[in-house]
Short mmCIF file of C-alpha atoms in Angstrom, two decimals:
data_model
loop_
_atom_site.label_atom_id
_atom_site.label_comp_id
_atom_site.label_asym_id
_atom_site.label_seq_id
_atom_site.Cartn_x
_atom_site.Cartn_y
_atom_site.Cartn_z
CA UNK R 1 -44.77 306.81 29.01
CA UNK R 2 -45.13 304.41 26.19
CA UNK R 3 -48.89 303.92 27.21
CA UNK R 4 -49.40 307.58 27.26
CA UNK R 5 -47.85 308.03 23.97
CA UNK R 6 -49.93 305.31 22.39
CA UNK R 7 -52.88 306.74 23.77
CA UNK R 8 -52.02 310.29 22.31
CA UNK R 9 -51.34 308.63 18.99
CA UNK R 10 -54.50 306.89 19.12
CA UNK R 11 -56.47 309.89 20.20
CA UNK R 12 -54.80 312.21 17.71
CA UNK R 13 -55.43 309.85 14.79
CA UNK R 14 -59.03 309.43 15.70
CA UNK R 15 -59.38 313.18 15.72
CA UNK R 16 -57.86 313.39 12.24
CA UNK R 17 -60.30 310.88 10.82
CA UNK R 18 -63.77 312.42 12.52
CA UNK R 19 -63.16 315.91 12.58
CA UNK R 20 -63.43 317.47 9.19
CA UNK R 21 -62.95 321.04 9.51
CA UNK R 22 -65.17 323.80 7.93
CA UNK R 23 -64.79 324.25 4.17
CA UNK R 24 -64.83 327.70 3.20
CA UNK R 25 -64.16 330.10 0.42
CA UNK R 26 -64.28 333.88 -0.24
CA UNK R 27 -63.75 333.85 -3.90
CA UNK R 28 -66.47 331.54 -5.09
CA UNK R 29 -68.01 332.55 -8.55
CA UNK R 30 -71.70 333.13 -9.15
CA UNK R 31 -72.84 333.59 -12.81
CA UNK R 32 -76.25 335.12 -13.38
CA UNK R 33 -78.05 335.09 -16.92
CA UNK R 34 -81.51 336.58 -17.66
CA UNK R 35 -81.13 336.87 -21.42
CA UNK R 36 -84.81 336.92 -22.97
CA UNK R 37 -84.18 338.67 -26.44
CA UNK R 38 -81.04 339.11 -28.81
CA UNK R 39 -79.11 341.26 -26.07
CA UNK R 40 -77.21 338.90 -23.39
CA UNK R 41 -78.26 339.99 -20.05
CA UNK R 42 -75.29 338.27 -17.96
CA UNK R 43 -73.20 338.99 -15.13
CA UNK R 44 -70.46 337.43 -12.91
CA UNK R 45 -69.47 337.83 -9.19
CA UNK R 46 -66.22 336.67 -8.09
CA UNK R 47 -66.65 337.38 -4.33
CA UNK R 48 -69.00 334.67 -3.19
CA UNK R 49 -68.47 333.61 0.35
CA UNK R 50 -69.28 330.19 0.96
CA UNK R 51 -68.79 328.06 4.10
CA UNK R 52 -69.78 324.12 4.22
CA UNK R 53 -69.59 321.73 7.29
CA UNK R 54 -68.73 318.20 5.61
CA UNK R 55 -69.80 316.50 8.74
CA UNK R 56 -73.66 317.51 8.65
CA UNK R 57 -74.05 319.29 5.28
CA UNK R 58 -74.87 322.70 6.38
CA UNK R 59 -74.00 325.26 4.04
CA UNK R 60 -74.28 329.07 3.88
CA UNK R 61 -73.55 331.04 0.63
CA UNK R 62 -73.47 334.88 1.01
CA UNK R 63 -72.81 337.50 -1.88
CA UNK R 64 -73.08 341.01 -2.53
CA UNK R 65 -75.33 342.11 -5.39
CA UNK R 66 -73.33 345.16 -6.04
CA UNK R 67 -70.38 342.49 -6.73
CA UNK R 68 -72.18 341.48 -10.01
CA UNK R 69 -69.97 342.85 -13.28
CA UNK R 70 -71.85 343.08 -16.62
CA UNK R 71 -70.15 343.98 -19.69
CA UNK R 72 -72.41 347.05 -20.09
CA UNK R 73 -71.94 349.28 -17.04
CA UNK R 74 -75.65 350.96 -17.89
CA UNK R 75 -77.24 347.31 -17.44
CA UNK R 76 -75.37 347.01 -14.32
CA UNK R 77 -76.50 350.40 -12.97
CA UNK R 78 -80.08 349.36 -13.99
CA UNK R 79 -79.74 345.90 -12.58
CA UNK R 80 -78.76 347.54 -9.23
CA UNK R 81 -80.89 350.60 -9.08
CA UNK R 82 -84.18 349.26 -10.58
CA UNK R 83 -84.22 345.60 -10.50
CA UNK R 84 -82.22 344.22 -7.23
CA UNK R 85 -82.45 347.53 -5.31
CA UNK R 86 -79.00 346.67 -4.23
CA UNK R 87 -78.58 349.59 -1.95
CA UNK R 88 -81.69 348.64 -0.04
CA UNK R 89 -80.88 344.92 -0.06
CA UNK R 90 -77.01 344.62 -0.51
CA UNK R 91 -77.11 340.92 0.03
CA UNK R 92 -78.26 337.65 -1.52
CA UNK R 93 -77.88 334.47 0.38
CA UNK R 94 -78.55 330.59 0.74
CA UNK R 95 -78.72 328.98 4.02
CA UNK R 96 -79.33 325.43 4.31
CA UNK R 97 -78.17 321.75 4.19
CA UNK R 98 -76.97 319.21 1.67
CA UNK R 99 -79.49 316.61 2.44
CA UNK R 100 -77.41 313.59 1.01
CA UNK R 101 -73.92 314.66 2.49
CA UNK R 102 -73.14 311.40 3.97
CA UNK R 103 -72.97 309.89 0.08
CA UNK R 104 -69.76 312.23 -0.23
CA UNK R 105 -66.65 310.73 0.62
CA UNK R 106 -64.29 313.62 1.01
CA UNK R 107 -61.32 311.34 0.94
CA UNK R 108 -62.00 309.59 -2.29
CA UNK R 109 -61.59 311.66 -5.57
CA UNK R 110 -64.82 311.77 -7.60
CA UNK R 111 -67.96 313.62 -8.74
CA UNK R 112 -70.82 313.40 -6.17
CA UNK R 113 -74.32 314.45 -7.05
CA UNK R 114 -75.75 316.35 -4.12
CA UNK R 115 -79.19 317.98 -3.27
CA UNK R 116 -79.17 321.28 -1.25
CA UNK R 117 -82.25 322.18 0.88
CA UNK R 118 -82.76 325.63 2.24
CA UNK R 119 -83.92 329.19 2.11
CA UNK R 120 -82.76 331.35 -0.65
CA UNK R 121 -83.02 334.96 -0.02
CA UNK R 122 -82.83 337.62 -3.14
CA UNK R 123 -84.03 341.28 -2.92
CA UNK R 124 -84.96 340.91 0.61
CA UNK R 125 -87.62 337.84 -0.04
CA UNK R 126 -87.10 334.39 1.27
CA UNK R 127 -88.00 331.46 -0.72
CA UNK R 128 -87.73 327.79 0.40
CA UNK R 129 -85.87 326.02 -2.76
CA UNK R 130 -84.37 322.37 -3.44
CA UNK R 131 -81.65 322.63 -5.81
CA UNK R 132 -79.30 319.91 -7.43
CA UNK R 133 -75.52 320.31 -7.49
CA UNK R 134 -72.28 318.34 -7.54
CA UNK R 135 -69.30 318.28 -5.01
CA UNK R 136 -66.24 317.24 -6.80
CA UNK R 137 -63.46 315.84 -4.65
CA UNK R 138 -59.78 316.08 -6.40
CA UNK R 139 -56.66 315.13 -4.82
CA UNK R 140 -57.98 316.20 -1.24
CA UNK R 141 -59.54 319.59 -2.52
CA UNK R 142 -63.27 319.76 -2.74
CA UNK R 143 -65.51 322.13 -4.88
CA UNK R 144 -68.93 322.62 -5.16
CA UNK R 145 -71.09 323.37 -8.18
CA UNK R 146 -74.81 324.22 -8.70
CA UNK R 147 -76.86 325.42 -11.63
CA UNK R 148 -80.68 326.29 -10.99
CA UNK R 149 -83.15 328.68 -12.14
CA UNK R 150 -85.22 331.14 -10.16
CA UNK R 151 -88.27 332.94 -11.20
CA UNK R 152 -87.83 336.76 -10.84
CA UNK R 153 -91.54 337.43 -10.00
CA UNK R 154 -91.11 335.04 -6.68
CA UNK R 155 -88.57 337.53 -5.32
CA UNK R 156 -90.77 340.37 -6.25
CA UNK R 157 -88.23 341.64 -8.77
CA UNK R 158 -89.70 343.80 -11.57
CA UNK R 159 -88.91 346.76 -13.48
CA UNK R 160 -89.19 348.58 -16.69
CA UNK R 161 -86.05 348.27 -18.77
CA UNK R 162 -86.66 350.00 -22.16
CA UNK R 163 -85.21 347.99 -25.05
CA UNK R 164 -83.80 344.90 -23.60
CA UNK R 165 -85.84 341.93 -22.92
CA UNK R 166 -85.48 340.16 -19.70
CA UNK R 167 -86.45 336.65 -19.42
CA UNK R 168 -89.07 335.95 -16.67
CA UNK R 169 -86.59 333.05 -15.13
CA UNK R 170 -82.88 333.79 -14.20
CA UNK R 171 -80.30 331.09 -14.44
CA UNK R 172 -77.64 331.19 -11.57
CA UNK R 173 -74.60 329.15 -11.55
CA UNK R 174 -72.39 328.63 -8.57
CA UNK R 175 -68.78 327.59 -8.40
CA UNK R 176 -67.05 327.36 -5.13
CA UNK R 177 -63.15 325.83 -4.74
CA UNK R 178 -62.62 325.26 -1.08
CA UNK S 1 -87.60 377.57 -46.34
CA UNK S 2 -84.87 378.35 -43.99
CA UNK S 3 -87.04 377.32 -41.31
CA UNK S 4 -87.14 373.99 -42.70
CA UNK S 5 -83.34 373.62 -43.07
CA UNK S 6 -83.09 374.34 -39.34
CA UNK S 7 -85.82 371.99 -38.36
CA UNK S 8 -84.46 369.19 -40.55
CA UNK S 9 -81.00 369.63 -39.26
CA UNK S 10 -81.94 369.69 -35.66
CA UNK S 11 -83.97 366.59 -36.01
CA UNK S 12 -80.99 364.76 -37.61
CA UNK S 13 -78.87 366.22 -34.83
CA UNK S 14 -80.96 364.85 -32.24
CA UNK S 15 -81.20 361.41 -34.00
CA UNK S 16 -77.40 361.11 -34.18
CA UNK S 17 -77.11 362.10 -30.29
CA UNK S 18 -79.64 359.37 -29.54
CA UNK S 19 -77.72 356.79 -31.73
CA UNK S 20 -74.27 357.88 -29.97
CA UNK S 21 -76.00 357.65 -26.60
CA UNK S 22 -77.52 353.96 -27.27
CA UNK S 23 -74.53 352.54 -29.38
CA UNK S 24 -71.39 354.33 -28.24
CA UNK S 25 -71.82 356.02 -25.12
CA UNK S 26 -73.71 353.03 -23.40
CA UNK S 27 -71.45 350.49 -24.74
CA UNK S 28 -68.09 352.29 -23.58
CA UNK S 29 -69.20 354.14 -20.35
CA UNK S 30 -67.45 352.11 -17.31
CA UNK S 31 -67.17 353.15 -13.88
CA UNK S 32 -63.32 353.64 -12.99
CA UNK S 33 -62.74 354.39 -9.33
CA UNK S 34 -59.19 355.72 -10.08
CA UNK S 35 -61.03 358.91 -11.01
CA UNK S 36 -63.34 359.19 -8.07
CA UNK S 37 -62.48 360.89 -4.83
CA UNK S 38 -62.27 358.40 -2.23
CA UNK S 39 -62.98 358.18 1.54
CA UNK S 40 -59.67 357.21 3.26
CA UNK S 41 -60.14 354.86 6.26
CA UNK S 42 -58.16 352.26 8.16
CA UNK S 43 -58.89 348.60 7.70
CA UNK S 44 -59.51 348.50 11.41
CA UNK S 45 -61.93 351.37 11.60
CA UNK S 46 -63.83 349.81 8.55
CA UNK S 47 -64.44 346.54 10.01
CA UNK S 48 -65.45 347.96 13.38
CA UNK S 49 -68.00 350.25 11.78
CA UNK S 50 -69.47 347.35 9.87
CA UNK S 51 -69.50 344.82 12.81
CA UNK S 52 -70.84 347.60 15.11
CA UNK S 53 -73.70 348.95 12.96
CA UNK S 54 -73.99 347.43 9.30
CA UNK S 55 -76.76 349.88 8.00
CA UNK S 56 -75.20 352.69 9.29
CA UNK S 57 -71.92 351.37 7.82
CA UNK S 58 -73.65 350.87 4.43
CA UNK S 59 -75.18 354.31 4.38
CA UNK S 60 -71.82 355.89 4.69
CA UNK S 61 -69.31 353.33 2.67
CA UNK S 62 -71.53 351.34 0.30
CA UNK S 63 -70.95 351.65 -3.35
CA UNK S 64 -68.44 354.60 -2.39
CA UNK S 65 -64.56 354.64 -3.48
CA UNK S 66 -62.64 353.98 -0.45
CA UNK S 67 -58.84 353.94 0.35
CA UNK S 68 -58.27 351.21 2.85
CA UNK S 69 -54.99 351.17 4.79
CA UNK S 70 -53.78 348.19 6.95
CA UNK S 71 -51.57 345.32 7.36
CA UNK S 72 -52.03 342.30 4.70
CA UNK S 73 -53.22 339.39 6.38
CA UNK S 74 -53.55 337.02 3.32
CA UNK S 75 -52.99 336.93 -0.37
CA UNK S 76 -54.73 334.74 -2.78
CA UNK S 77 -56.17 334.12 -6.20
CA UNK S 78 -59.78 333.81 -7.47
CA UNK S 79 -60.84 331.59 -10.20
CA UNK S 80 -60.13 334.31 -12.94
CA UNK S 81 -56.49 334.61 -11.78
CA UNK S 82 -56.86 337.94 -9.97
CA UNK S 83 -55.07 338.63 -6.90
CA UNK S 84 -57.21 338.86 -3.63
CA UNK S 85 -56.01 340.44 -0.66
CA UNK S 86 -57.05 340.01 3.07
CA UNK S 87 -56.36 343.16 5.21
CA UNK S 88 -56.38 342.63 8.95
CA UNK S 89 -59.25 344.33 10.69
CA UNK S 90 -58.14 343.44 14.46
CA UNK S 91 -60.76 341.02 14.56
CA UNK S 92 -60.65 337.18 14.33
CA UNK S 93 -63.77 336.76 12.60
CA UNK S 94 -63.86 339.76 10.09
CA UNK S 95 -61.49 341.63 7.85
CA UNK S 96 -61.41 343.57 4.58
CA UNK S 97 -61.35 341.34 1.59
CA UNK S 98 -60.28 342.93 -1.58
CA UNK S 99 -60.17 341.85 -5.21
CA UNK S 100 -57.68 343.92 -7.27
CA UNK S 101 -58.61 344.60 -11.04
CA UNK S 102 -55.08 343.59 -12.14
CA UNK S 103 -53.40 340.79 -10.88
CA UNK S 104 -50.28 341.65 -8.73
CA UNK S 105 -47.78 338.91 -7.84
CA UNK S 106 -45.82 341.11 -5.60
CA UNK S 107 -47.73 341.58 -2.52
CA UNK S 108 -46.45 340.41 0.88
CA UNK S 109 -48.02 339.15 3.94
CA UNK S 110 -47.52 341.15 6.95
CA UNK S 111 -46.66 344.31 5.09
CA UNK S 112 -48.41 347.65 4.94
CA UNK S 113 -50.75 348.31 2.16
CA UNK S 114 -52.95 351.00 1.00
CA UNK S 115 -55.53 350.07 -1.72
CA UNK S 116 -58.52 351.86 -3.68
CA UNK S 117 -61.49 350.19 -4.61
CA UNK S 118 -65.55 350.13 -4.41
CA UNK S 119 -66.95 348.99 -1.05
CA UNK S 120 -69.95 346.49 -2.07
CA UNK S 121 -71.01 345.65 1.60
CA UNK S 122 -70.46 343.21 4.31
CA UNK S 123 -70.82 339.35 4.35
CA UNK S 124 -68.46 338.31 7.34
CA UNK S 125 -65.71 340.56 5.87
CA UNK S 126 -65.97 343.89 4.27
CA UNK S 127 -65.75 343.30 0.70
CA UNK S 128 -64.08 345.68 -1.74
CA UNK S 129 -64.04 345.20 -5.38
CA UNK S 130 -62.27 346.70 -8.65
CA UNK S 131 -59.19 347.67 -6.31
CA UNK S 132 -56.03 349.47 -7.21
CA UNK S 133 -52.71 349.44 -5.05
CA UNK S 134 -52.01 352.81 -4.00
CA UNK S 135 -48.95 351.98 -1.84
CA UNK S 136 -47.17 349.22 -0.36
CA UNK S 137 -44.00 348.49 1.63
#
């Protein structure tokens, strides 16, 4: 009986160490900034869905374009109707791997520099990208941050907004707390 | 002479109207779902519709005001401090995920709820944003 108990404890402790469950959040934040002139063109999305597997670094981020909120509603409508065509392409996503996930120790507090490699889909166009980011571990909780730019032309985003100047490259910031 | 007065005053009026549109209306106009007529649907039906046929469901519900009824599965908080509510969709992989427009600390799990908000699409959950609570018990 004692032997079995020991075996059970051994097995369960081994399980605890090796199996790092899927990290996920549904309320990640994505910020978008394409200010090219005097008028700021920026928006926030608070409903970013992010799943990450610490064992192999696999990561899937999905967000809904209609979830971006601008200060100015007319700008938001233009963004949805003329630029991102969000009725036709409601989703944007990133699917890929954090290539150096082995350098992140999820049990030790710290800020770890990581690189993600994968496919970014915006406006129905897939592009391979490599982007830097950080994983922060603090008292057992992990969070993921990334800050990168995309060329709007790469995703066939074009429109004719009168007045405001839109930058050719948009800055995107992702912040997910697991 | 009278003709000129009419022409000049109408030009001024048009200019004022344009200025109003550009600087006042454009800056203040905000969509408010509370003023919109909504489609009433249960969370279970909505989750089924999206899992069954996403393009069809988008054609019916995307960007529309919805009143979603169901049982609270989970309550959370986003990074801005707003309340998020997951409504059970009778599906282990998919539910209705709502973010409220204003934080509400009195929402209980396993209780009935009805919320009104804008449907912005489907990730693995149907996502509702800018939501208001219609009723709860």
